[in-house]
PDB file of C-alpha atoms (C1' of nucleotides) in Angstrom:
ATOM      1  CA  MET A   1       4.383 -17.016  19.945  1.00 38.00           C
ATOM      2  CA  TYR A   2       4.722 -20.138  17.883  1.00 36.00           C
ATOM      3  CA  ASN A   3       6.492 -18.384  15.029  1.00 40.00           C
ATOM      4  CA  MET A   4       8.958 -16.326  16.961  1.00 45.00           C
ATOM      5  CA  LYS A   5      11.476 -16.866  19.690  1.00 45.00           C
ATOM      6  CA  LYS A   6      14.113 -14.584  20.984  1.00 49.00           C
ATOM      7  CA  VAL A   7      17.743 -15.508  20.551  1.00 48.00           C
ATOM      8  CA  GLY A   8      19.263 -12.793  22.692  1.00 45.00           C
ATOM      9  CA  MET A   9      18.422  -9.507  24.345  1.00 41.00           C
ATOM     10  CA  ARG A  10      19.787  -5.973  24.721  1.00 46.00           C
ATOM     11  CA  GLY A  11      18.848  -2.661  23.124  1.00 66.00           C
ATOM     12  CA  VAL A  12      19.730  -4.394  19.917  1.00 87.00           C
ATOM     13  CA  PHE A  13      18.641  -7.989  19.778  1.00 91.00           C
ATOM     14  CA  VAL A  14      17.972 -10.790  17.395  1.00 96.00           C
ATOM     15  CA  ILE A  15      14.585 -12.384  16.916  1.00 96.00           C
ATOM     16  CA  ARG A  16      13.826 -15.583  15.100  1.00 97.00           C
ATOM     17  CA  ILE A  17      10.788 -15.515  12.839  1.00 98.00           C
ATOM     18  CA  GLU A  18       9.819 -18.934  11.595  1.00 97.00           C
ATOM     19  CA  ASP A  19       6.732 -17.957   9.618  1.00 98.00           C
ATOM     20  CA  ASP A  20       6.700 -16.417   6.104  1.00 98.00           C
ATOM     21  CA  PHE A  21       8.590 -13.148   6.464  1.00 98.00           C
ATOM     22  CA  ASP A  22      10.505 -11.425   3.676  1.00 97.00           C
ATOM     23  CA  LEU A  23      11.400  -7.772   4.200  1.00 97.00           C
ATOM     24  CA  GLU A  24      12.269  -7.219   0.533  1.00 96.00           C
ATOM     25  CA  LYS A  25       8.949  -8.569  -0.671  1.00 96.00           C
ATOM     26  CA  ILE A  26       6.929  -6.633   1.898  1.00 97.00           C
ATOM     27  CA  ALA A  27       8.833  -3.446   1.016  1.00 95.00           C
ATOM     28  CA  ASP A  28       8.030  -3.984  -2.647  1.00 92.00           C
ATOM     29  CA  SER A  29       4.413  -5.040  -2.172  1.00 92.00           C
ATOM     30  CA  GLY A  30       2.750  -1.643  -2.496  1.00 94.00           C
ATOM     31  CA  GLN A  31       1.267  -1.505   0.988  1.00 96.00           C
ATOM     32  CA  CYS A  32       3.956   0.573   2.699  1.00 97.00           C
ATOM     33  CA  PHE A  33       5.511   3.642   1.124  1.00 97.00           C
ATOM     34  CA  ARG A  34       7.830   4.948   3.821  1.00 98.00           C
ATOM     35  CA  TRP A  35      10.166   2.004   4.377  1.00 97.00           C
ATOM     36  CA  GLN A  36      13.696   3.045   3.557  1.00 96.00           C
ATOM     37  CA  ARG A  37      16.527   0.791   2.549  1.00 94.00           C
ATOM     38  CA  ASP A  38      19.512   1.412   4.803  1.00 94.00           C
ATOM     39  CA  GLY A  39      22.590  -0.686   4.157  1.00 93.00           C
ATOM     40  CA  ASP A  40      21.506  -4.296   4.318  1.00 93.00           C
ATOM     41  CA  GLY A  41      18.343  -3.515   6.264  1.00 96.00           C
ATOM     42  CA  PHE A  42      15.330  -1.235   6.419  1.00 97.00           C
ATOM     43  CA  ARG A  43      14.287   1.768   8.467  1.00 97.00           C
ATOM     44  CA  ILE A  44      10.601   1.527   9.201  1.00 97.00           C
ATOM     45  CA  PRO A  45       8.629   4.493  10.568  1.00 98.00           C
ATOM     46  CA  PHE A  46       5.382   3.771  12.384  1.00 98.00           C
ATOM     47  CA  ARG A  47       3.543   6.388  14.448  1.00 98.00           C
ATOM     48  CA  ASP A  48       6.254   7.868  16.724  1.00 97.00           C
ATOM     49  CA  SER A  49       8.672   4.960  16.400  1.00 97.00           C
ATOM     50  CA  LEU A  50      11.432   4.135  13.966  1.00 97.00           C
ATOM     51  CA  LEU A  51      12.746   0.593  13.679  1.00 97.00           C
ATOM     52  CA  PHE A  52      15.932  -0.540  12.042  1.00 96.00           C
ATOM     53  CA  ILE A  53      15.746  -4.184  11.084  1.00 97.00           C
ATOM     54  CA  ARG A  54      18.102  -6.372   9.092  1.00 96.00           C
ATOM     55  CA  LYS A  55      18.321 -10.024   8.257  1.00 97.00           C
ATOM     56  CA  VAL A  56      21.235 -11.780   9.942  1.00 97.00           C
ATOM     57  CA  GLY A  57      20.329 -15.417   9.327  1.00 97.00           C
ATOM     58  CA  PRO A  58      17.813 -17.546   7.415  1.00 97.00           C
ATOM     59  CA  GLN A  59      15.177 -16.812  10.047  1.00 97.00           C
ATOM     60  CA  ASP A  60      17.004 -14.327  12.250  1.00 97.00           C
ATOM     61  CA  TYR A  61      16.558 -10.566  12.311  1.00 97.00           C
ATOM     62  CA  GLU A  62      18.451  -7.923  14.235  1.00 97.00           C
ATOM     63  CA  VAL A  63      16.275  -5.079  15.515  1.00 97.00           C
ATOM     64  CA  ASP A  64      17.354  -1.898  17.313  1.00 95.00           C
ATOM     65  CA  CYS A  65      14.596  -1.719  19.916  1.00 94.00           C
ATOM     66  CA  THR A  66      13.985  -3.306  23.283  1.00 93.00           C
ATOM     67  CA  GLU A  67      12.198  -6.596  23.596  1.00 93.00           C
ATOM     68  CA  GLU A  68       9.255  -4.781  25.185  1.00 95.00           C
ATOM     69  CA  GLU A  69       9.052  -2.370  22.258  1.00 96.00           C
ATOM     70  CA  PHE A  70       9.210  -5.214  19.786  1.00 97.00           C
ATOM     71  CA  ASP A  71       6.418  -7.074  21.518  1.00 97.00           C
ATOM     72  CA  SER A  72       4.133  -4.075  22.013  1.00 98.00           C
ATOM     73  CA  ILE A  73       4.732  -2.197  18.746  1.00 98.00           C
ATOM     74  CA  TRP A  74       6.442  -4.252  16.060  1.00 98.00           C
ATOM     75  CA  ARG A  75       5.046  -7.727  16.601  1.00 98.00           C
ATOM     76  CA  PRO A  76       1.511  -6.423  15.992  1.00 98.00           C
ATOM     77  CA  TYR A  77       2.748  -4.180  13.146  1.00 98.00           C
ATOM     78  CA  PHE A  78       4.220  -7.173  11.296  1.00 98.00           C
ATOM     79  CA  ASP A  79       1.173  -9.279  12.246  1.00 98.00           C
ATOM     80  CA  LEU A  80       3.503 -11.950  13.592  1.00 98.00           C
ATOM     81  CA  VAL A  81       0.809 -13.608  15.668  1.00 96.00           C
ATOM     82  CA  ARG A  82      -0.771 -14.949  12.496  1.00 98.00           C
ATOM     83  CA  SER A  83       0.558 -17.759  10.318  1.00 98.00           C
ATOM     84  CA  TYR A  84       0.796 -16.667   6.701  1.00 98.00           C
ATOM     85  CA  ARG A  85       2.171 -20.081   5.865  1.00 98.00           C
ATOM     86  CA  ALA A  86      -1.164 -21.523   6.945  1.00 98.00           C
ATOM     87  CA  ILE A  87      -3.055 -18.996   4.815  1.00 98.00           C
ATOM     88  CA  ARG A  88      -0.838 -19.808   1.840  1.00 97.00           C
ATOM     89  CA  GLY A  89      -1.554 -23.475   2.455  1.00 97.00           C
ATOM     90  CA  LYS A  90      -5.207 -22.919   1.523  1.00 96.00           C
ATOM     91  CA  ILE A  91      -4.185 -22.586  -2.120  1.00 97.00           C
ATOM     92  CA  LYS A  92      -4.234 -25.863  -4.012  1.00 97.00           C
ATOM     93  CA  LYS A  93      -2.301 -26.120  -7.241  1.00 97.00           C
ATOM     94  CA  LYS A  94      -5.004 -28.133  -8.970  1.00 97.00           C
ATOM     95  CA  ASP A  95      -7.691 -25.561  -8.090  1.00 96.00           C
ATOM     96  CA  ASP A  96      -5.729 -22.479  -9.074  1.00 97.00           C
ATOM     97  CA  PRO A  97      -2.277 -22.913 -10.630  1.00 97.00           C
ATOM     98  CA  VAL A  98      -1.809 -19.182 -11.234  1.00 95.00           C
ATOM     99  CA  LEU A  99      -2.521 -18.154  -7.644  1.00 97.00           C
ATOM    100  CA  PHE A 100      -0.443 -21.116  -6.458  1.00 97.00           C
ATOM    101  CA  GLU A 101       2.538 -19.890  -8.464  1.00 96.00           C
ATOM    102  CA  ALA A 102       1.953 -16.293  -7.336  1.00 96.00           C
ATOM    103  CA  ALA A 103       1.922 -17.366  -3.689  1.00 97.00           C
ATOM    104  CA  LYS A 104       5.066 -19.428  -4.174  1.00 96.00           C
ATOM    105  CA  LEU A 105       6.915 -16.427  -5.584  1.00 95.00           C
ATOM    106  CA  GLY A 106       5.273 -14.112  -3.041  1.00 95.00           C
ATOM    107  CA  GLN A 107       6.055 -16.253  -0.014  1.00 97.00           C
ATOM    108  CA  GLY A 108       7.112 -13.879   2.733  1.00 97.00           C
ATOM    109  CA  ILE A 109       4.587 -11.163   2.025  1.00 97.00           C
ATOM    110  CA  ARG A 110       2.475 -10.249   5.041  1.00 98.00           C
ATOM    111  CA  ILE A 111      -0.308  -7.711   5.563  1.00 98.00           C
ATOM    112  CA  LEU A 112       1.101  -5.056   7.880  1.00 98.00           C
ATOM    113  CA  LYS A 113      -1.086  -3.482  10.566  1.00 98.00           C
ATOM    114  CA  GLN A 114      -0.440   0.116   9.666  1.00 98.00           C
ATOM    115  CA  ASP A 115      -1.958   3.319  11.003  1.00 98.00           C
ATOM    116  CA  PRO A 116      -5.428   3.794   9.483  1.00 98.00           C
ATOM    117  CA  TRP A 117      -5.175   7.583   9.225  1.00 98.00           C
ATOM    118  CA  GLU A 118      -1.859   7.274   7.393  1.00 98.00           C
ATOM    119  CA  MET A 119      -3.372   4.648   5.107  1.00 98.00           C
ATOM    120  CA  LEU A 120      -6.365   6.863   4.322  1.00 98.00           C
ATOM    121  CA  ILE A 121      -4.246   9.828   3.260  1.00 98.00           C
ATOM    122  CA  THR A 122      -1.622   7.645   1.572  1.00 98.00           C
ATOM    123  CA  PHE A 123      -4.140   5.827  -0.607  1.00 98.00           C
ATOM    124  CA  ILE A 124      -5.992   9.038  -1.441  1.00 98.00           C
ATOM    125  CA  ILE A 125      -2.616  10.291  -2.674  1.00 97.00           C
ATOM    126  CA  SER A 126      -1.910   7.003  -4.479  1.00 96.00           C
ATOM    127  CA  GLN A 127      -4.652   7.320  -7.067  1.00 96.00           C
ATOM    128  CA  ARG A 128      -3.314   7.351 -10.619  1.00 94.00           C
ATOM    129  CA  LYS A 129       0.275   7.308  -9.414  1.00 95.00           C
ATOM    130  CA  ASN A 130       2.939   4.669  -9.628  1.00 93.00           C
ATOM    131  CA  ILE A 131       4.680   3.418  -6.523  1.00 93.00           C
ATOM    132  CA  PRO A 132       7.857   5.576  -6.702  1.00 94.00           C
ATOM    133  CA  ALA A 133       5.675   8.643  -7.214  1.00 96.00           C
ATOM    134  CA  ILE A 134       3.494   7.703  -4.228  1.00 96.00           C
ATOM    135  CA  ARG A 135       6.596   7.361  -2.063  1.00 96.00           C
ATOM    136  CA  GLN A 136       7.795  10.792  -3.046  1.00 96.00           C
ATOM    137  CA  ALA A 137       4.442  12.488  -2.471  1.00 97.00           C
ATOM    138  CA  VAL A 138       3.880  10.856   0.936  1.00 97.00           C
ATOM    139  CA  GLU A 139       7.361  11.833   2.073  1.00 97.00           C
ATOM    140  CA  ALA A 140       6.728  15.416   0.949  1.00 97.00           C
ATOM    141  CA  VAL A 141       3.578  15.562   3.101  1.00 98.00           C
ATOM    142  CA  CYS A 142       5.486  14.209   6.101  1.00 98.00           C
ATOM    143  CA  ARG A 143       8.250  16.789   5.660  1.00 97.00           C
ATOM    144  CA  ALA A 144       5.764  19.606   5.208  1.00 97.00           C
ATOM    145  CA  ALA A 145       3.495  18.794   8.148  1.00 98.00           C
ATOM    146  CA  GLY A 146       4.879  15.977  10.308  1.00 98.00           C
ATOM    147  CA  LYS A 147       6.846  16.283  13.534  1.00 98.00           C
ATOM    148  CA  LYS A 148      10.583  15.969  13.126  1.00 97.00           C
ATOM    149  CA  LYS A 149      12.120  13.201  15.203  1.00 97.00           C
ATOM    150  CA  THR A 150      15.644  12.117  15.978  1.00 95.00           C
ATOM    151  CA  ALA A 151      16.258   8.404  16.449  1.00 90.00           C
ATOM    152  CA  LYS A 152      18.611   6.956  19.065  1.00 84.00           C
ATOM    153  CA  ASP A 153      21.398   6.719  16.503  1.00 85.00           C
ATOM    154  CA  GLY A 154      20.899  10.327  15.385  1.00 91.00           C
ATOM    155  CA  THR A 155      18.862   9.580  12.256  1.00 91.00           C
ATOM    156  CA  GLU A 156      16.385  12.366  11.565  1.00 95.00           C
ATOM    157  CA  TRP A 157      12.965  11.450  10.274  1.00 97.00           C
ATOM    158  CA  TYR A 158       9.413  12.808  10.094  1.00 97.00           C
ATOM    159  CA  MET A 159       6.285  11.336  11.601  1.00 98.00           C
ATOM    160  CA  PHE A 160       3.215  11.000   9.423  1.00 98.00           C
ATOM    161  CA  PRO A 161       1.226  14.183  10.143  1.00 98.00           C
ATOM    162  CA  SER A 162      -2.000  14.228  12.143  1.00 98.00           C
ATOM    163  CA  ALA A 163      -5.269  15.605  10.774  1.00 98.00           C
ATOM    164  CA  GLU A 164      -4.624  18.853  12.663  1.00 98.00           C
ATOM    165  CA  GLU A 165      -1.184  19.178  11.152  1.00 98.00           C
ATOM    166  CA  ILE A 166      -2.433  18.581   7.625  1.00 98.00           C
ATOM    167  CA  ALA A 167      -5.441  20.873   8.036  1.00 97.00           C
ATOM    168  CA  SER A 168      -3.236  23.692   9.289  1.00 97.00           C
ATOM    169  CA  LEU A 169      -1.088  23.675   6.130  1.00 97.00           C
ATOM    170  CA  SER A 170      -1.586  26.688   3.873  1.00 96.00           C
ATOM    171  CA  ASP A 171      -2.751  26.066   0.326  1.00 95.00           C
ATOM    172  CA  GLU A 172       0.744  26.970  -0.829  1.00 95.00           C
ATOM    173  CA  ALA A 173       2.423  24.555   1.595  1.00 96.00           C
ATOM    174  CA  LEU A 174       0.093  21.743   0.564  1.00 97.00           C
ATOM    175  CA  ALA A 175       0.584  22.571  -3.110  1.00 95.00           C
ATOM    176  CA  SER A 176       4.339  22.305  -2.607  1.00 95.00           C
ATOM    177  CA  CYS A 177       3.820  18.597  -1.907  1.00 96.00           C
ATOM    178  CA  ARG A 178       2.765  18.318  -5.585  1.00 95.00           C
ATOM    179  CA  LEU A 179      -0.241  16.118  -4.973  1.00 97.00           C
ATOM    180  CA  GLY A 180      -1.948  17.585  -8.005  1.00 95.00           C
ATOM    181  CA  TYR A 181      -5.744  17.374  -8.014  1.00 96.00           C
ATOM    182  CA  ARG A 182      -5.606  15.115  -4.930  1.00 97.00           C
ATOM    183  CA  ASP A 183      -4.713  17.931  -2.540  1.00 95.00           C
ATOM    184  CA  LYS A 184      -8.364  18.925  -2.163  1.00 97.00           C
ATOM    185  CA  TYR A 185      -9.224  15.358  -1.177  1.00 98.00           C
ATOM    186  CA  VAL A 186      -6.433  15.329   1.418  1.00 98.00           C
ATOM    187  CA  ARG A 187      -7.590  18.623   2.895  1.00 98.00           C
ATOM    188  CA  ALA A 188     -11.201  17.440   2.951  1.00 97.00           C
ATOM    189  CA  ALA A 189     -10.215  14.256   4.801  1.00 98.00           C
ATOM    190  CA  ALA A 190      -8.232  16.239   7.380  1.00 98.00           C
ATOM    191  CA  GLU A 191     -11.154  18.592   7.939  1.00 97.00           C
ATOM    192  CA  ALA A 192     -13.618  15.706   8.216  1.00 98.00           C
ATOM    193  CA  ALA A 193     -11.356  14.098  10.817  1.00 98.00           C
ATOM    194  CA  LEU A 194     -11.209  17.365  12.786  1.00 97.00           C
ATOM    195  CA  ARG A 195     -15.009  17.491  12.791  1.00 97.00           C
ATOM    196  CA  GLY A 196     -14.959  14.002  14.320  1.00 96.00           C
ATOM    197  CA  GLU A 197     -16.438  12.380  11.236  1.00 96.00           C
ATOM    198  CA  ILE A 198     -13.799   9.656  10.955  1.00 97.00           C
ATOM    199  CA  ASP A 199     -13.731   7.127  13.769  1.00 97.00           C
ATOM    200  CA  PHE A 200     -11.426   4.251  12.897  1.00 97.00           C
ATOM    201  CA  GLN A 201     -12.304   2.360  16.067  1.00 96.00           C
ATOM    202  CA  LYS A 202     -15.925   2.350  15.006  1.00 97.00           C
ATOM    203  CA  LEU A 203     -15.000   1.467  11.416  1.00 97.00           C
ATOM    204  CA  SER A 204     -12.917  -1.524  12.400  1.00 93.00           C
ATOM    205  CA  ALA A 205     -15.799  -2.872  14.452  1.00 95.00           C
ATOM    206  CA  LEU A 206     -18.154  -2.721  11.460  1.00 96.00           C
ATOM    207  CA  SER A 207     -18.526  -5.528   8.960  1.00 95.00           C
ATOM    208  CA  HIS A 208     -16.139  -5.222   6.071  1.00 95.00           C
ATOM    209  CA  GLU A 209     -18.946  -4.215   3.707  1.00 95.00           C
ATOM    210  CA  ASP A 210     -20.345  -1.526   6.027  1.00 97.00           C
ATOM    211  CA  CYS A 211     -16.838  -0.239   6.579  1.00 97.00           C
ATOM    212  CA  LEU A 212     -16.404   0.233   2.815  1.00 97.00           C
ATOM    213  CA  VAL A 213     -19.688   2.129   2.588  1.00 97.00           C
ATOM    214  CA  GLU A 214     -18.673   4.481   5.407  1.00 97.00           C
ATOM    215  CA  LEU A 215     -15.203   5.166   3.996  1.00 97.00           C
ATOM    216  CA  GLN A 216     -16.641   5.978   0.573  1.00 97.00           C
ATOM    217  CA  LYS A 217     -18.659   8.817   2.077  1.00 97.00           C
ATOM    218  CA  LEU A 218     -15.390  10.746   2.260  1.00 97.00           C
ATOM    219  CA  TYR A 219     -14.641  13.083  -0.644  1.00 97.00           C
ATOM    220  CA  GLY A 220     -12.085  11.504  -2.963  1.00 97.00           C
ATOM    221  CA  VAL A 221     -12.513   8.011  -1.512  1.00 98.00           C
ATOM    222  CA  GLY A 222     -13.987   5.474  -3.907  1.00 97.00           C
ATOM    223  CA  ILE A 223     -14.112   1.706  -3.737  1.00 97.00           C
ATOM    224  CA  LYS A 224     -10.422   1.152  -4.473  1.00 96.00           C
ATOM    225  CA  VAL A 225      -9.100   3.495  -1.790  1.00 97.00           C
ATOM    226  CA  ALA A 226     -11.706   2.218   0.676  1.00 98.00           C
ATOM    227  CA  GLN A 227     -10.541  -1.372   0.115  1.00 97.00           C
ATOM    228  CA  CYS A 228      -6.901  -0.377   0.647  1.00 97.00           C
ATOM    229  CA  VAL A 229      -7.660   1.473   3.887  1.00 98.00           C
ATOM    230  CA  SER A 230      -9.739  -1.474   5.018  1.00 97.00           C
ATOM    231  CA  LEU A 231      -6.990  -4.000   4.238  1.00 97.00           C
ATOM    232  CA  PHE A 232      -3.829  -2.149   5.241  1.00 97.00           C
ATOM    233  CA  GLY A 233      -5.180   0.185   7.926  1.00 97.00           C
ATOM    234  CA  LEU A 234      -8.049  -1.696   9.531  1.00 97.00           C
ATOM    235  CA  HIS A 235      -6.661  -5.176   8.887  1.00 97.00           C
ATOM    236  CA  HIS A 236      -9.813  -6.503   7.274  1.00 97.00           C
ATOM    237  CA  LEU A 237      -7.963  -9.353   5.578  1.00 97.00           C
ATOM    238  CA  ASP A 238     -10.850 -10.127   3.245  1.00 97.00           C
ATOM    239  CA  ALA A 239     -10.671  -6.698   1.583  1.00 97.00           C
ATOM    240  CA  PHE A 240      -9.772  -7.070  -2.089  1.00 96.00           C
ATOM    241  CA  PRO A 241      -8.527  -3.829  -3.688  1.00 96.00           C
ATOM    242  CA  ARG A 242      -8.857  -3.853  -7.473  1.00 95.00           C
ATOM    243  CA  ASP A 243      -6.136  -1.753  -9.039  1.00 91.00           C
ATOM    244  CA  VAL A 244      -5.146  -1.886 -12.700  1.00 89.00           C
ATOM    245  CA  TRP A 245      -2.896  -4.935 -12.140  1.00 89.00           C
ATOM    246  CA  ILE A 246      -5.554  -6.940 -10.348  1.00 93.00           C
ATOM    247  CA  LEU A 247      -8.170  -5.990 -12.937  1.00 92.00           C
ATOM    248  CA  ARG A 248      -5.700  -7.153 -15.565  1.00 90.00           C
ATOM    249  CA  VAL A 249      -5.100 -10.560 -13.968  1.00 93.00           C
ATOM    250  CA  LEU A 250      -8.813 -11.052 -13.264  1.00 93.00           C
ATOM    251  CA  ASP A 251      -9.527 -10.220 -16.882  1.00 90.00           C
ATOM    252  CA  GLU A 252      -6.753 -12.300 -18.460  1.00 90.00           C
ATOM    253  CA  VAL A 253      -6.765 -15.353 -16.202  1.00 93.00           C
ATOM    254  CA  TYR A 254     -10.144 -15.508 -14.475  1.00 94.00           C
ATOM    255  CA  ASP A 255     -12.540 -14.420 -17.215  1.00 91.00           C
ATOM    256  CA  GLY A 256     -13.140 -11.007 -15.766  1.00 88.00           C
ATOM    257  CA  GLY A 257     -13.211 -12.417 -12.241  1.00 91.00           C
ATOM    258  CA  LYS A 258     -16.057 -14.852 -12.837  1.00 92.00           C
ATOM    259  CA  ASN A 259     -13.712 -17.821 -12.353  1.00 94.00           C
ATOM    260  CA  TYR A 260     -11.896 -16.474  -9.316  1.00 95.00           C
ATOM    261  CA  ARG A 261     -12.742 -18.419  -6.179  1.00 94.00           C
ATOM    262  CA  PHE A 262     -13.368 -15.610  -3.695  1.00 96.00           C
ATOM    263  CA  ASP A 263     -15.483 -17.911  -1.518  1.00 96.00           C
ATOM    264  CA  ALA A 264     -12.691 -20.475  -1.203  1.00 97.00           C
ATOM    265  CA  TYR A 265     -10.217 -17.929   0.174  1.00 97.00           C
ATOM    266  CA  ALA A 266     -12.481 -15.975   2.528  1.00 97.00           C
ATOM    267  CA  PRO A 267     -11.697 -14.423   4.929  1.00 97.00           C
ATOM    268  CA  TYR A 268      -8.192 -14.004   3.457  1.00 98.00           C
ATOM    269  CA  ASN A 269      -8.887 -12.662  -0.010  1.00 97.00           C
ATOM    270  CA  GLY A 270      -6.728  -9.637   0.752  1.00 97.00           C
ATOM    271  CA  VAL A 271      -3.671 -11.826   1.314  1.00 98.00           C
ATOM    272  CA  MET A 272      -4.275 -13.543  -2.025  1.00 97.00           C
ATOM    273  CA  GLN A 273      -4.694 -10.135  -3.629  1.00 96.00           C
ATOM    274  CA  GLN A 274      -1.191  -9.225  -2.468  1.00 96.00           C
ATOM    275  CA  TYR A 275       0.280 -12.372  -4.038  1.00 96.00           C
ATOM    276  CA  LEU A 276      -1.515 -11.709  -7.319  1.00 95.00           C
ATOM    277  CA  PHE A 277      -0.596  -8.018  -7.336  1.00 93.00           C
ATOM    278  CA  GLU A 278       3.083  -8.732  -6.853  1.00 92.00           C
ATOM    279  CA  TYR A 279       3.065 -11.607  -9.312  1.00 92.00           C
ATOM    280  CA  TYR A 280       1.405  -9.700 -12.096  1.00 89.00           C
ATOM    281  CA  ARG A 281       3.171  -6.401 -11.574  1.00 86.00           C
ATOM    282  CA  ASN A 282       6.549  -8.143 -11.941  1.00 85.00           C
ATOM    283  CA  LYS A 283       5.454 -10.474 -14.713  1.00 81.00           C
ATOM    284  CA  ASP A 284       7.067  -8.627 -17.632  1.00 72.00           C
ATOM    285  CA  ALA A 285      10.399  -8.136 -15.890  1.00 71.00           C
ATOM    286  CA  ARG A 286      10.471 -11.797 -14.895  1.00 73.00           C
ATOM    287  CA  GLU A 287       9.763 -13.021 -18.428  1.00 67.00           C
ATOM    288  CA  VAL A 288      12.510 -10.821 -19.861  1.00 56.00           C
ATOM    289  CA  SER A 289      15.114 -11.950 -17.327  1.00 53.00           C
ATOM    290  CA  VAL A 290      14.309 -15.663 -17.461  1.00 44.00           C
TER     291      VAL A 290
ATOM    292  C1'  DC B   1     -24.449   4.751 -18.132  1.00 59.43           C
ATOM    293  C1'  DA B   2     -20.771   6.453 -20.692  1.00 59.43           C
ATOM    294  C1'  DC B   3     -17.243   9.445 -21.110  1.00 59.43           C
ATOM    295  C1'  DC B   4     -13.956  13.127 -19.402  1.00 59.43           C
ATOM    296  C1'  DA B   5     -10.809  16.290 -16.802  1.00 59.43           C
ATOM    297  C1'  DG B   6      -7.289  16.969 -13.719  1.00 59.43           C
ATOM    298  C1'  DG B   7      -1.357  16.912 -11.956  1.00 59.43           C
ATOM    299  C1'  DG B   8       2.634  15.218 -11.941  1.00 59.43           C
ATOM    300  C1'  DC B   9       6.001  11.880 -12.158  1.00 59.43           C
ATOM    301  C1'  DG B  10       8.288   7.310 -13.700  1.00 59.43           C
ATOM    302  C1'  DC B  11       9.610   5.060 -17.482  1.00 59.43           C
ATOM    303  C1'  DA B  12      10.094   3.256 -22.174  1.00 59.43           C
ATOM    304  C1'  DT B  13      10.989   4.895 -26.701  1.00 59.43           C
TER     305       DT B  13
ATOM    306  C1'  DA C   1      12.380  15.156 -26.191  1.00 59.43           C
ATOM    307  C1'  DT C   2       8.043  13.009 -26.116  1.00 59.43           C
ATOM    308  C1'  DG C   3       4.222  10.269 -25.052  1.00 59.43           C
ATOM    309  C1'  DC C   4       2.108   6.832 -22.192  1.00 59.43           C
ATOM    310  C1'  DG C   5       0.429   5.045 -17.938  1.00 59.43           C
ATOM    311  C1'  DC C   6      -0.007   4.918 -13.058  1.00 59.43           C
ATOM    312  C1'  DC C   7      -2.856   0.446  -6.556  1.00 59.43           C
ATOM    313  C1'  DA C   8      -9.228   6.282  -9.211  1.00 59.43           C
ATOM    314  C1'  DT C   9     -12.658   9.600  -8.456  1.00 59.43           C
ATOM    315  C1'  DG C  10     -16.016  13.115  -9.089  1.00 59.43           C
ATOM    316  C1'  DG C  11     -18.474  15.662 -12.311  1.00 59.43           C
ATOM    317  C1'  DT C  12     -21.275  16.083 -16.456  1.00 59.43           C
TER     318       DT C  12
END
DNA sequence: CACCAGGGCGCAT
DNA sequence: ATGCGCCATGGT
């Protein structure tokens, strides 16, 4: 626990996180679509838990769970046992000034350990959508099929639905989530899961490459979605999803990717991908405001 | 191996 | 009001 020590304890307590950790940047990084801004903090749903977390000092965060819950659920979720500062330190300015700058601006981004089933459905839904639209569609699916929960403070929220819950939706109910042509992919994935054809335990034990091959056997899952599930759901940190922004930066800066040093950053190419994604997606806005 | 359709929303114009 | 583009994929 080199990057975290507790400062107090109660149902609400404050933890100190000394490693790279920036809630705003993680929330904006396109890996989680259900975080909700609440006052000066965030409400974060994960499986059957809801965490409220807010920054109360340079490295201090107030959380509304017990210490045991933080250690068993949220510390793994935030991947706090790993040093992202050390990963960032692998980037040398002279080798790659663009990635160096991206990582400087993206300091604080981490790769969350999210639920693989949720990631599969979420990234199937994500195709050809922008981030606000993904948020809306995912929330609609949760409201239509997920279990309703009430947090300790009375906040009502919906769990991400299981395969059974999604499969049991009528065509009309699923259509009401406005997933467009993706609804058939979502239904197919739920039915495949019910037939026992998706075993995330087995997938996470496979090599990253074999894992991608297996995921792509699912209807509606191509290389991009497979990489996202692998990175954000199975925590294969070398997975490198290529969305339009990454293809753009590879094309414009790295000669179509030929000059990008994948070998130098293995097995953390996925972390670098997050820095580049964030950097390039916000490039225009940054240039206008500066 | 190239297109191309298919939904719907965010966002700039 | 209107068109363009979005963390793609399957079909032809």
